[in-house]
Short mmCIF file of N, CA and C in Angstrom, two decimals:
data_model
loop_
_atom_site.label_atom_id
_atom_site.label_comp_id
_atom_site.label_asym_id
_atom_site.label_seq_id
_atom_site.Cartn_x
_atom_site.Cartn_y
_atom_site.Cartn_z
N MET A 36 0.85 -1.18 0.00
CA MET A 36 0.00 0.00 0.00
C MET A 36 0.89 1.24 0.00
N ARG A 37 0.61 2.13 -0.89
CA ARG A 37 1.39 3.36 -1.01
C ARG A 37 0.56 4.54 -0.50
N LEU A 38 1.17 5.35 0.37
CA LEU A 38 0.48 6.53 0.88
C LEU A 38 0.54 7.64 -0.15
N GLN A 39 -0.58 8.30 -0.34
CA GLN A 39 -0.62 9.44 -1.24
C GLN A 39 -1.12 10.64 -0.45
N PHE A 40 -0.50 11.77 -0.71
CA PHE A 40 -0.88 12.99 -0.01
C PHE A 40 -1.42 13.99 -1.02
N LEU A 41 -2.42 14.70 -0.61
CA LEU A 41 -2.88 15.81 -1.43
C LEU A 41 -1.84 16.90 -1.36
N PRO A 42 -1.67 17.69 -2.41
CA PRO A 42 -0.63 18.72 -2.42
C PRO A 42 -0.65 19.63 -1.20
N GLY A 43 -1.82 20.03 -0.73
CA GLY A 43 -1.92 20.91 0.43
C GLY A 43 -1.42 20.25 1.71
N ILE A 44 -1.68 18.95 1.85
CA ILE A 44 -1.21 18.22 3.03
C ILE A 44 0.31 18.11 3.01
N MET A 45 0.87 17.86 1.82
CA MET A 45 2.33 17.76 1.70
C MET A 45 2.99 19.09 2.06
N VAL A 46 2.43 20.17 1.59
CA VAL A 46 2.96 21.50 1.93
C VAL A 46 2.89 21.72 3.43
N ALA A 47 1.79 21.33 4.04
CA ALA A 47 1.63 21.49 5.49
C ALA A 47 2.65 20.66 6.25
N LEU A 48 2.91 19.41 5.80
CA LEU A 48 3.90 18.56 6.47
C LEU A 48 5.31 19.16 6.37
N VAL A 49 5.68 19.62 5.18
CA VAL A 49 6.99 20.23 4.99
C VAL A 49 7.11 21.49 5.84
N SER A 50 6.04 22.29 5.87
CA SER A 50 6.03 23.50 6.68
C SER A 50 6.18 23.18 8.16
N LEU A 51 5.51 22.12 8.63
CA LEU A 51 5.61 21.71 10.03
C LEU A 51 7.04 21.27 10.37
N LEU A 52 7.66 20.48 9.49
CA LEU A 52 9.06 20.07 9.71
C LEU A 52 9.96 21.29 9.81
N HIS A 53 9.78 22.22 8.89
CA HIS A 53 10.59 23.44 8.86
C HIS A 53 10.38 24.25 10.15
N THR A 54 9.13 24.41 10.57
CA THR A 54 8.82 25.18 11.77
C THR A 54 9.44 24.54 13.01
N ASN A 55 9.34 23.22 13.13
CA ASN A 55 9.92 22.52 14.28
C ASN A 55 11.44 22.66 14.32
N ALA A 56 12.09 22.52 13.17
CA ALA A 56 13.55 22.65 13.12
C ALA A 56 13.96 24.07 13.49
N TYR A 57 13.22 25.05 12.98
CA TYR A 57 13.53 26.44 13.27
C TYR A 57 13.35 26.73 14.76
N ALA A 58 12.29 26.19 15.35
CA ALA A 58 12.03 26.40 16.79
C ALA A 58 13.15 25.79 17.63
N GLN A 59 13.64 24.63 17.25
CA GLN A 59 14.75 24.00 17.98
C GLN A 59 15.97 24.92 17.99
N LEU A 60 16.25 25.54 16.86
CA LEU A 60 17.41 26.41 16.77
C LEU A 60 17.23 27.67 17.61
N ARG A 61 16.04 28.26 17.52
CA ARG A 61 15.79 29.49 18.26
C ARG A 61 15.94 29.30 19.76
N ASP A 62 15.52 28.15 20.23
CA ASP A 62 15.55 27.89 21.66
C ASP A 62 16.73 26.98 21.99
N GLN A 63 17.92 27.56 21.91
CA GLN A 63 19.14 26.78 22.14
C GLN A 63 19.22 26.19 23.53
N GLY A 64 18.57 26.81 24.50
CA GLY A 64 18.64 26.29 25.85
C GLY A 64 18.13 24.86 25.94
N SER A 65 17.18 24.50 25.06
CA SER A 65 16.66 23.14 25.09
C SER A 65 17.36 22.23 24.10
N ALA A 66 18.24 22.75 23.28
CA ALA A 66 18.96 21.92 22.33
C ALA A 66 19.90 20.99 23.08
N GLU A 67 19.95 19.77 22.62
CA GLU A 67 20.84 18.78 23.22
C GLU A 67 22.19 18.84 22.50
N TRP A 68 23.20 19.29 23.19
CA TRP A 68 24.54 19.40 22.61
C TRP A 68 25.36 18.20 23.07
N ARG A 69 26.19 17.70 22.17
CA ARG A 69 27.10 16.63 22.54
C ARG A 69 28.44 16.85 21.84
N THR A 70 29.46 16.22 22.35
CA THR A 70 30.79 16.33 21.77
C THR A 70 31.01 15.21 20.77
N PHE A 71 31.44 15.58 19.59
CA PHE A 71 31.79 14.62 18.55
C PHE A 71 33.30 14.63 18.40
N GLU A 72 33.90 13.47 18.24
CA GLU A 72 35.36 13.38 18.09
C GLU A 72 35.74 12.58 16.87
N VAL A 73 36.85 12.96 16.28
CA VAL A 73 37.51 12.17 15.25
C VAL A 73 38.80 11.69 15.92
N PRO A 74 38.77 10.52 16.55
CA PRO A 74 39.87 10.09 17.42
C PRO A 74 41.23 9.97 16.74
N GLU A 75 41.25 9.51 15.49
CA GLU A 75 42.55 9.33 14.85
C GLU A 75 43.32 10.63 14.62
N PHE A 76 42.60 11.76 14.67
CA PHE A 76 43.26 13.06 14.51
C PHE A 76 43.12 13.94 15.75
N GLY A 77 42.41 13.46 16.75
CA GLY A 77 42.26 14.23 17.98
C GLY A 77 41.36 15.43 17.84
N THR A 78 40.41 15.37 16.92
CA THR A 78 39.48 16.47 16.71
C THR A 78 38.31 16.35 17.67
N ARG A 79 37.91 17.48 18.23
CA ARG A 79 36.77 17.51 19.15
C ARG A 79 35.93 18.75 18.81
N ILE A 80 34.59 18.55 18.79
CA ILE A 80 33.69 19.64 18.44
C ILE A 80 32.32 19.38 19.07
N GLN A 81 31.62 20.44 19.45
CA GLN A 81 30.26 20.30 19.98
C GLN A 81 29.27 20.46 18.84
N ILE A 82 28.25 19.59 18.86
CA ILE A 82 27.20 19.69 17.84
C ILE A 82 25.83 19.63 18.50
N PRO A 83 24.83 20.29 17.91
CA PRO A 83 23.48 20.19 18.45
C PRO A 83 22.85 18.87 17.99
N ALA A 84 22.96 17.85 18.82
CA ALA A 84 22.50 16.50 18.47
C ALA A 84 20.99 16.45 18.27
N SER A 85 20.26 17.37 18.89
CA SER A 85 18.80 17.38 18.71
C SER A 85 18.41 17.96 17.35
N VAL A 86 19.37 18.56 16.63
CA VAL A 86 19.10 19.12 15.32
C VAL A 86 19.60 18.20 14.21
N PHE A 87 20.74 17.56 14.42
CA PHE A 87 21.39 16.77 13.37
C PHE A 87 21.41 15.28 13.68
N ALA A 88 21.31 14.47 12.63
CA ALA A 88 21.46 13.02 12.73
C ALA A 88 22.56 12.59 11.78
N PRO A 89 23.32 11.54 12.12
CA PRO A 89 24.37 11.04 11.23
C PRO A 89 23.80 10.72 9.85
N ALA A 90 24.58 11.07 8.81
CA ALA A 90 24.12 10.87 7.43
C ALA A 90 25.26 10.40 6.52
N GLY A 91 26.21 9.66 7.07
CA GLY A 91 27.27 9.11 6.23
C GLY A 91 28.61 9.79 6.45
N LYS A 92 29.49 9.55 5.52
CA LYS A 92 30.85 10.07 5.59
C LYS A 92 30.93 11.45 4.95
N PRO A 93 31.89 12.26 5.39
CA PRO A 93 32.08 13.56 4.74
C PRO A 93 32.72 13.38 3.36
N GLU A 94 32.69 14.43 2.54
CA GLU A 94 33.28 14.35 1.20
C GLU A 94 34.78 14.14 1.24
N ARG A 95 35.43 14.62 2.28
CA ARG A 95 36.89 14.49 2.38
C ARG A 95 37.29 14.15 3.80
N GLY A 96 38.46 13.58 3.95
CA GLY A 96 39.02 13.30 5.27
C GLY A 96 38.25 12.25 6.06
N SER A 97 38.61 12.15 7.34
CA SER A 97 37.94 11.24 8.26
C SER A 97 36.97 12.04 9.11
N GLY A 98 35.80 11.49 9.36
CA GLY A 98 34.84 12.20 10.18
C GLY A 98 33.43 11.72 9.96
N GLN A 99 32.48 12.66 9.97
CA GLN A 99 31.06 12.31 9.88
C GLN A 99 30.30 13.45 9.22
N ARG A 100 29.30 13.09 8.45
CA ARG A 100 28.37 14.05 7.86
C ARG A 100 27.07 13.91 8.64
N PHE A 101 26.42 15.04 8.94
CA PHE A 101 25.15 15.07 9.66
C PHE A 101 24.15 15.87 8.85
N GLU A 102 22.87 15.52 8.98
CA GLU A 102 21.81 16.28 8.31
C GLU A 102 20.67 16.53 9.27
N ARG A 103 20.01 17.66 9.06
CA ARG A 103 18.76 17.94 9.76
C ARG A 103 17.68 17.08 9.11
N ALA A 104 16.64 16.74 9.84
CA ALA A 104 15.59 15.83 9.37
C ALA A 104 14.99 16.25 8.02
N ASP A 105 14.85 17.56 7.79
CA ASP A 105 14.26 18.02 6.54
C ASP A 105 15.30 18.12 5.41
N GLY A 106 16.56 17.82 5.70
CA GLY A 106 17.62 17.85 4.69
C GLY A 106 18.09 19.23 4.29
N ARG A 107 17.57 20.27 4.91
CA ARG A 107 17.92 21.64 4.51
C ARG A 107 19.14 22.20 5.22
N ALA A 108 19.69 21.46 6.18
CA ALA A 108 20.92 21.87 6.86
C ALA A 108 21.83 20.65 6.93
N VAL A 109 23.10 20.87 6.60
CA VAL A 109 24.08 19.78 6.57
C VAL A 109 25.34 20.24 7.30
N LEU A 110 25.85 19.38 8.16
CA LEU A 110 27.09 19.64 8.90
C LEU A 110 28.07 18.51 8.61
N SER A 111 29.22 18.85 8.06
CA SER A 111 30.28 17.86 7.82
C SER A 111 31.46 18.20 8.71
N ILE A 112 31.89 17.21 9.47
CA ILE A 112 33.06 17.36 10.34
C ILE A 112 34.11 16.40 9.81
N TYR A 113 35.31 16.93 9.56
CA TYR A 113 36.34 16.08 9.00
C TYR A 113 37.72 16.56 9.41
N SER A 114 38.64 15.61 9.42
CA SER A 114 40.04 15.90 9.74
C SER A 114 40.90 15.16 8.75
N ARG A 115 42.07 15.68 8.54
CA ARG A 115 43.01 15.00 7.66
C ARG A 115 44.43 15.37 8.05
N PRO A 116 45.38 14.52 7.67
CA PRO A 116 46.76 14.85 7.99
C PRO A 116 47.22 16.09 7.22
N ASN A 117 48.15 16.79 7.78
CA ASN A 117 48.73 17.96 7.12
C ASN A 117 50.20 17.65 6.80
N ASP A 118 50.38 16.63 5.99
CA ASP A 118 51.73 16.16 5.66
C ASP A 118 52.57 17.19 4.93
N THR A 119 51.92 18.08 4.17
CA THR A 119 52.66 19.08 3.41
C THR A 119 52.92 20.35 4.20
N GLY A 120 52.40 20.41 5.43
CA GLY A 120 52.65 21.58 6.28
C GLY A 120 51.93 22.83 5.83
N GLU A 121 50.73 22.66 5.25
CA GLU A 121 49.98 23.84 4.82
C GLU A 121 49.56 24.67 6.02
N ASN A 122 49.42 25.96 5.79
CA ASN A 122 48.87 26.87 6.80
C ASN A 122 47.49 27.31 6.30
N PRO A 123 46.72 28.02 7.11
CA PRO A 123 45.37 28.39 6.69
C PRO A 123 45.31 29.12 5.35
N ALA A 124 46.23 30.03 5.10
CA ALA A 124 46.20 30.79 3.84
C ALA A 124 46.49 29.89 2.63
N THR A 125 47.50 29.05 2.73
CA THR A 125 47.83 28.18 1.59
C THR A 125 46.75 27.12 1.37
N TYR A 126 46.17 26.63 2.45
CA TYR A 126 45.10 25.64 2.32
C TYR A 126 43.92 26.23 1.56
N LEU A 127 43.52 27.44 1.93
CA LEU A 127 42.42 28.11 1.21
C LEU A 127 42.78 28.33 -0.25
N ARG A 128 43.99 28.77 -0.50
CA ARG A 128 44.42 29.02 -1.88
C ARG A 128 44.34 27.75 -2.73
N HIS A 129 44.68 26.61 -2.15
CA HIS A 129 44.69 25.34 -2.90
C HIS A 129 43.35 24.62 -2.92
N ASN A 130 42.44 24.91 -1.97
CA ASN A 130 41.23 24.10 -1.84
C ASN A 130 39.90 24.83 -1.96
N LEU A 131 39.91 26.15 -2.00
CA LEU A 131 38.66 26.89 -2.10
C LEU A 131 38.00 26.60 -3.44
N ARG A 132 36.75 26.16 -3.41
CA ARG A 132 36.05 25.74 -4.63
C ARG A 132 35.18 26.83 -5.24
N MET A 133 35.32 28.02 -4.78
CA MET A 133 34.55 29.14 -5.35
C MET A 133 35.48 30.34 -5.47
N ASP A 134 35.05 31.30 -6.24
CA ASP A 134 35.82 32.53 -6.40
C ASP A 134 35.87 33.24 -5.05
N ARG A 135 37.03 33.66 -4.65
CA ARG A 135 37.18 34.31 -3.34
C ARG A 135 36.30 35.55 -3.21
N ALA A 136 36.01 36.20 -4.32
CA ALA A 136 35.14 37.37 -4.30
C ALA A 136 33.71 37.01 -3.89
N ALA A 137 33.33 35.74 -3.99
CA ALA A 137 31.99 35.29 -3.60
C ALA A 137 31.84 35.13 -2.09
N LEU A 138 32.94 35.23 -1.36
CA LEU A 138 32.89 35.09 0.09
C LEU A 138 32.42 36.38 0.75
N ASP A 139 31.53 36.26 1.71
CA ASP A 139 31.03 37.41 2.43
C ASP A 139 31.84 37.68 3.70
N TYR A 140 32.51 36.64 4.19
CA TYR A 140 33.30 36.76 5.42
C TYR A 140 34.54 35.90 5.27
N VAL A 141 35.68 36.48 5.60
CA VAL A 141 36.94 35.74 5.57
C VAL A 141 37.77 36.18 6.77
N ARG A 142 38.20 35.21 7.57
CA ARG A 142 39.13 35.49 8.66
C ARG A 142 40.23 34.44 8.60
N ILE A 143 41.46 34.89 8.49
CA ILE A 143 42.60 33.98 8.40
C ILE A 143 43.61 34.39 9.46
N THR A 144 43.99 33.43 10.31
CA THR A 144 45.02 33.66 11.32
C THR A 144 46.12 32.63 11.09
N ARG A 145 47.10 32.58 11.97
CA ARG A 145 48.16 31.58 11.85
C ARG A 145 47.65 30.17 12.12
N SER A 146 46.59 30.04 12.94
CA SER A 146 46.14 28.71 13.34
C SER A 146 44.77 28.27 12.79
N PHE A 147 44.03 29.16 12.14
CA PHE A 147 42.73 28.77 11.59
C PHE A 147 42.27 29.74 10.52
N PHE A 148 41.28 29.29 9.75
CA PHE A 148 40.54 30.21 8.89
C PHE A 148 39.05 29.94 9.10
N ALA A 149 38.25 30.96 8.85
CA ALA A 149 36.79 30.84 8.85
C ALA A 149 36.29 31.64 7.66
N ILE A 150 35.40 31.04 6.89
CA ILE A 150 34.83 31.72 5.73
C ILE A 150 33.32 31.51 5.71
N SER A 151 32.63 32.43 5.05
CA SER A 151 31.19 32.31 4.91
C SER A 151 30.75 32.92 3.59
N SER A 152 29.71 32.32 3.02
CA SER A 152 29.16 32.81 1.76
C SER A 152 27.66 32.61 1.77
N GLU A 153 26.93 33.56 1.22
CA GLU A 153 25.49 33.46 1.07
C GLU A 153 25.18 33.48 -0.42
N ARG A 154 24.66 32.34 -0.93
CA ARG A 154 24.34 32.24 -2.36
C ARG A 154 23.09 31.40 -2.55
N GLU A 155 22.24 31.88 -3.43
CA GLU A 155 21.05 31.14 -3.83
C GLU A 155 20.23 30.62 -2.65
N GLY A 156 20.10 31.44 -1.61
CA GLY A 156 19.28 31.09 -0.47
C GLY A 156 19.93 30.16 0.55
N ILE A 157 21.22 29.87 0.36
CA ILE A 157 21.95 28.96 1.25
C ILE A 157 23.16 29.69 1.83
N ILE A 158 23.40 29.49 3.12
CA ILE A 158 24.61 30.02 3.75
C ILE A 158 25.57 28.86 3.96
N LEU A 159 26.81 29.08 3.58
CA LEU A 159 27.89 28.13 3.83
C LEU A 159 28.83 28.78 4.83
N TYR A 160 29.12 28.08 5.91
CA TYR A 160 30.12 28.53 6.88
C TYR A 160 31.12 27.39 7.01
N SER A 161 32.40 27.72 6.91
CA SER A 161 33.44 26.71 7.00
C SER A 161 34.57 27.22 7.88
N ARG A 162 35.09 26.32 8.72
CA ARG A 162 36.23 26.67 9.56
C ARG A 162 37.17 25.48 9.61
N CYS A 163 38.47 25.77 9.56
CA CYS A 163 39.49 24.74 9.74
C CYS A 163 40.54 25.25 10.71
N ASN A 164 40.85 24.43 11.70
CA ASN A 164 41.93 24.70 12.65
C ASN A 164 43.13 23.85 12.26
N PHE A 165 44.32 24.39 12.43
CA PHE A 165 45.55 23.69 12.05
C PHE A 165 46.37 23.42 13.31
N SER A 166 46.66 22.15 13.54
CA SER A 166 47.48 21.79 14.71
C SER A 166 48.86 21.40 14.23
N THR A 167 49.84 21.70 15.06
CA THR A 167 51.23 21.43 14.66
C THR A 167 52.02 20.65 15.69
N ARG A 168 51.58 20.60 16.92
CA ARG A 168 52.40 19.99 17.98
C ARG A 168 52.50 18.48 17.86
N LEU A 169 51.53 17.76 18.39
CA LEU A 169 51.61 16.30 18.40
C LEU A 169 51.37 15.70 17.03
N ARG A 170 50.29 16.10 16.43
CA ARG A 170 49.92 15.59 15.11
C ARG A 170 49.75 16.78 14.18
N ARG A 171 50.42 16.74 13.07
CA ARG A 171 50.19 17.78 12.07
C ARG A 171 48.89 17.42 11.37
N ALA A 172 47.83 18.13 11.72
CA ALA A 172 46.51 17.80 11.17
C ALA A 172 45.68 19.05 10.93
N ILE A 173 44.68 18.89 10.10
CA ILE A 173 43.72 19.95 9.81
C ILE A 173 42.36 19.45 10.30
N HIS A 174 41.71 20.24 11.14
CA HIS A 174 40.44 19.90 11.79
C HIS A 174 39.38 20.88 11.26
N CYS A 175 38.34 20.36 10.58
CA CYS A 175 37.41 21.25 9.89
C CYS A 175 35.94 20.88 10.11
N PHE A 176 35.10 21.87 9.84
CA PHE A 176 33.68 21.60 9.67
C PHE A 176 33.14 22.55 8.61
N ASP A 177 32.17 22.05 7.86
CA ASP A 177 31.42 22.84 6.88
C ASP A 177 29.96 22.73 7.28
N LEU A 178 29.26 23.86 7.28
CA LEU A 178 27.86 23.89 7.64
C LEU A 178 27.09 24.67 6.59
N THR A 179 26.03 24.07 6.06
CA THR A 179 25.14 24.78 5.15
C THR A 179 23.75 24.78 5.75
N TYR A 180 23.05 25.91 5.58
CA TYR A 180 21.70 26.04 6.13
C TYR A 180 20.97 27.14 5.37
N PRO A 181 19.62 27.15 5.46
CA PRO A 181 18.84 28.14 4.71
C PRO A 181 19.12 29.57 5.17
N GLN A 182 19.30 30.45 4.21
CA GLN A 182 19.56 31.86 4.49
C GLN A 182 18.41 32.48 5.27
N GLU A 183 17.19 32.03 5.04
CA GLU A 183 16.03 32.59 5.73
C GLU A 183 16.05 32.29 7.23
N GLU A 184 16.90 31.34 7.65
CA GLU A 184 17.01 30.99 9.06
C GLU A 184 18.27 31.56 9.71
N LYS A 185 18.89 32.52 9.08
CA LYS A 185 20.18 33.05 9.53
C LYS A 185 20.18 33.44 11.01
N ARG A 186 19.20 34.19 11.44
CA ARG A 186 19.18 34.65 12.84
C ARG A 186 19.14 33.48 13.82
N ALA A 187 18.35 32.46 13.50
CA ALA A 187 18.26 31.30 14.38
C ALA A 187 19.58 30.53 14.41
N TRP A 188 20.33 30.56 13.32
CA TRP A 188 21.58 29.80 13.23
C TRP A 188 22.78 30.54 13.80
N ASP A 189 22.73 31.86 13.92
CA ASP A 189 23.92 32.63 14.32
C ASP A 189 24.58 32.09 15.60
N ALA A 190 23.82 31.89 16.65
CA ALA A 190 24.40 31.42 17.92
C ALA A 190 24.88 29.97 17.80
N VAL A 191 24.18 29.17 17.00
CA VAL A 191 24.58 27.77 16.80
C VAL A 191 25.93 27.71 16.09
N VAL A 192 26.06 28.50 15.03
CA VAL A 192 27.32 28.54 14.27
C VAL A 192 28.46 28.99 15.17
N THR A 193 28.22 30.00 15.97
CA THR A 193 29.26 30.50 16.88
C THR A 193 29.68 29.42 17.86
N ARG A 194 28.73 28.73 18.46
CA ARG A 194 29.07 27.69 19.45
C ARG A 194 29.85 26.55 18.79
N ILE A 195 29.39 26.09 17.63
CA ILE A 195 30.12 25.02 16.93
C ILE A 195 31.52 25.48 16.60
N SER A 196 31.64 26.68 16.03
CA SER A 196 32.94 27.20 15.60
C SER A 196 33.93 27.33 16.75
N LEU A 197 33.48 27.89 17.87
CA LEU A 197 34.38 28.09 19.00
C LEU A 197 34.73 26.79 19.71
N SER A 198 33.91 25.75 19.50
CA SER A 198 34.19 24.47 20.17
C SER A 198 35.16 23.59 19.39
N LEU A 199 35.42 23.91 18.12
CA LEU A 199 36.32 23.09 17.31
C LEU A 199 37.72 23.14 17.89
N ARG A 200 38.20 21.99 18.36
CA ARG A 200 39.49 21.94 19.02
C ARG A 200 40.28 20.71 18.62
N PRO A 201 41.53 20.91 18.28
CA PRO A 201 42.41 19.75 18.16
C PRO A 201 42.92 19.39 19.57
N LEU A 202 43.00 18.12 19.85
CA LEU A 202 43.55 17.68 21.13
C LEU A 202 45.06 17.69 21.01
N GLU A 203 45.72 18.56 21.73
CA GLU A 203 47.16 18.75 21.58
C GLU A 203 47.98 18.11 22.69
N GLY A 204 47.42 17.35 23.54
CA GLY A 204 48.29 16.77 24.55
C GLY A 204 47.66 16.27 25.72
#
């Protein structure tokens, strides 16, 4: 037996999913946060577990890809060795997949970079930390989410970004 929905019911269901996800973000106090680790590289980061569910492997490196139930927000956490000794500036120069002029926010320091872009109704925020002491590694996350939800995501992005830590000892 196959379920069929009238177009209006389908729109209402999608709207309900969107509203619930948005409400979870707005009310961070009730969000369930947990620490995710990539043990082979010593990466540690906090994620809102009540918003994201595991959804496979990331496109690059070792880690995990997460998705919101409605598929409109995706968080990829990944780490990889830094055998060539890249720094944040050289890594961006070699790996940025869009024209740098398309970026709305760029911050590059000696130990990390953070970039953001708003295009076609989607916000991309990416950050990579570079560790050099015990393990030469790059610890990253990429987050995409609807531009219309920007205000609800601002505090979430900040918390995830500031929690990204390589374990150095």
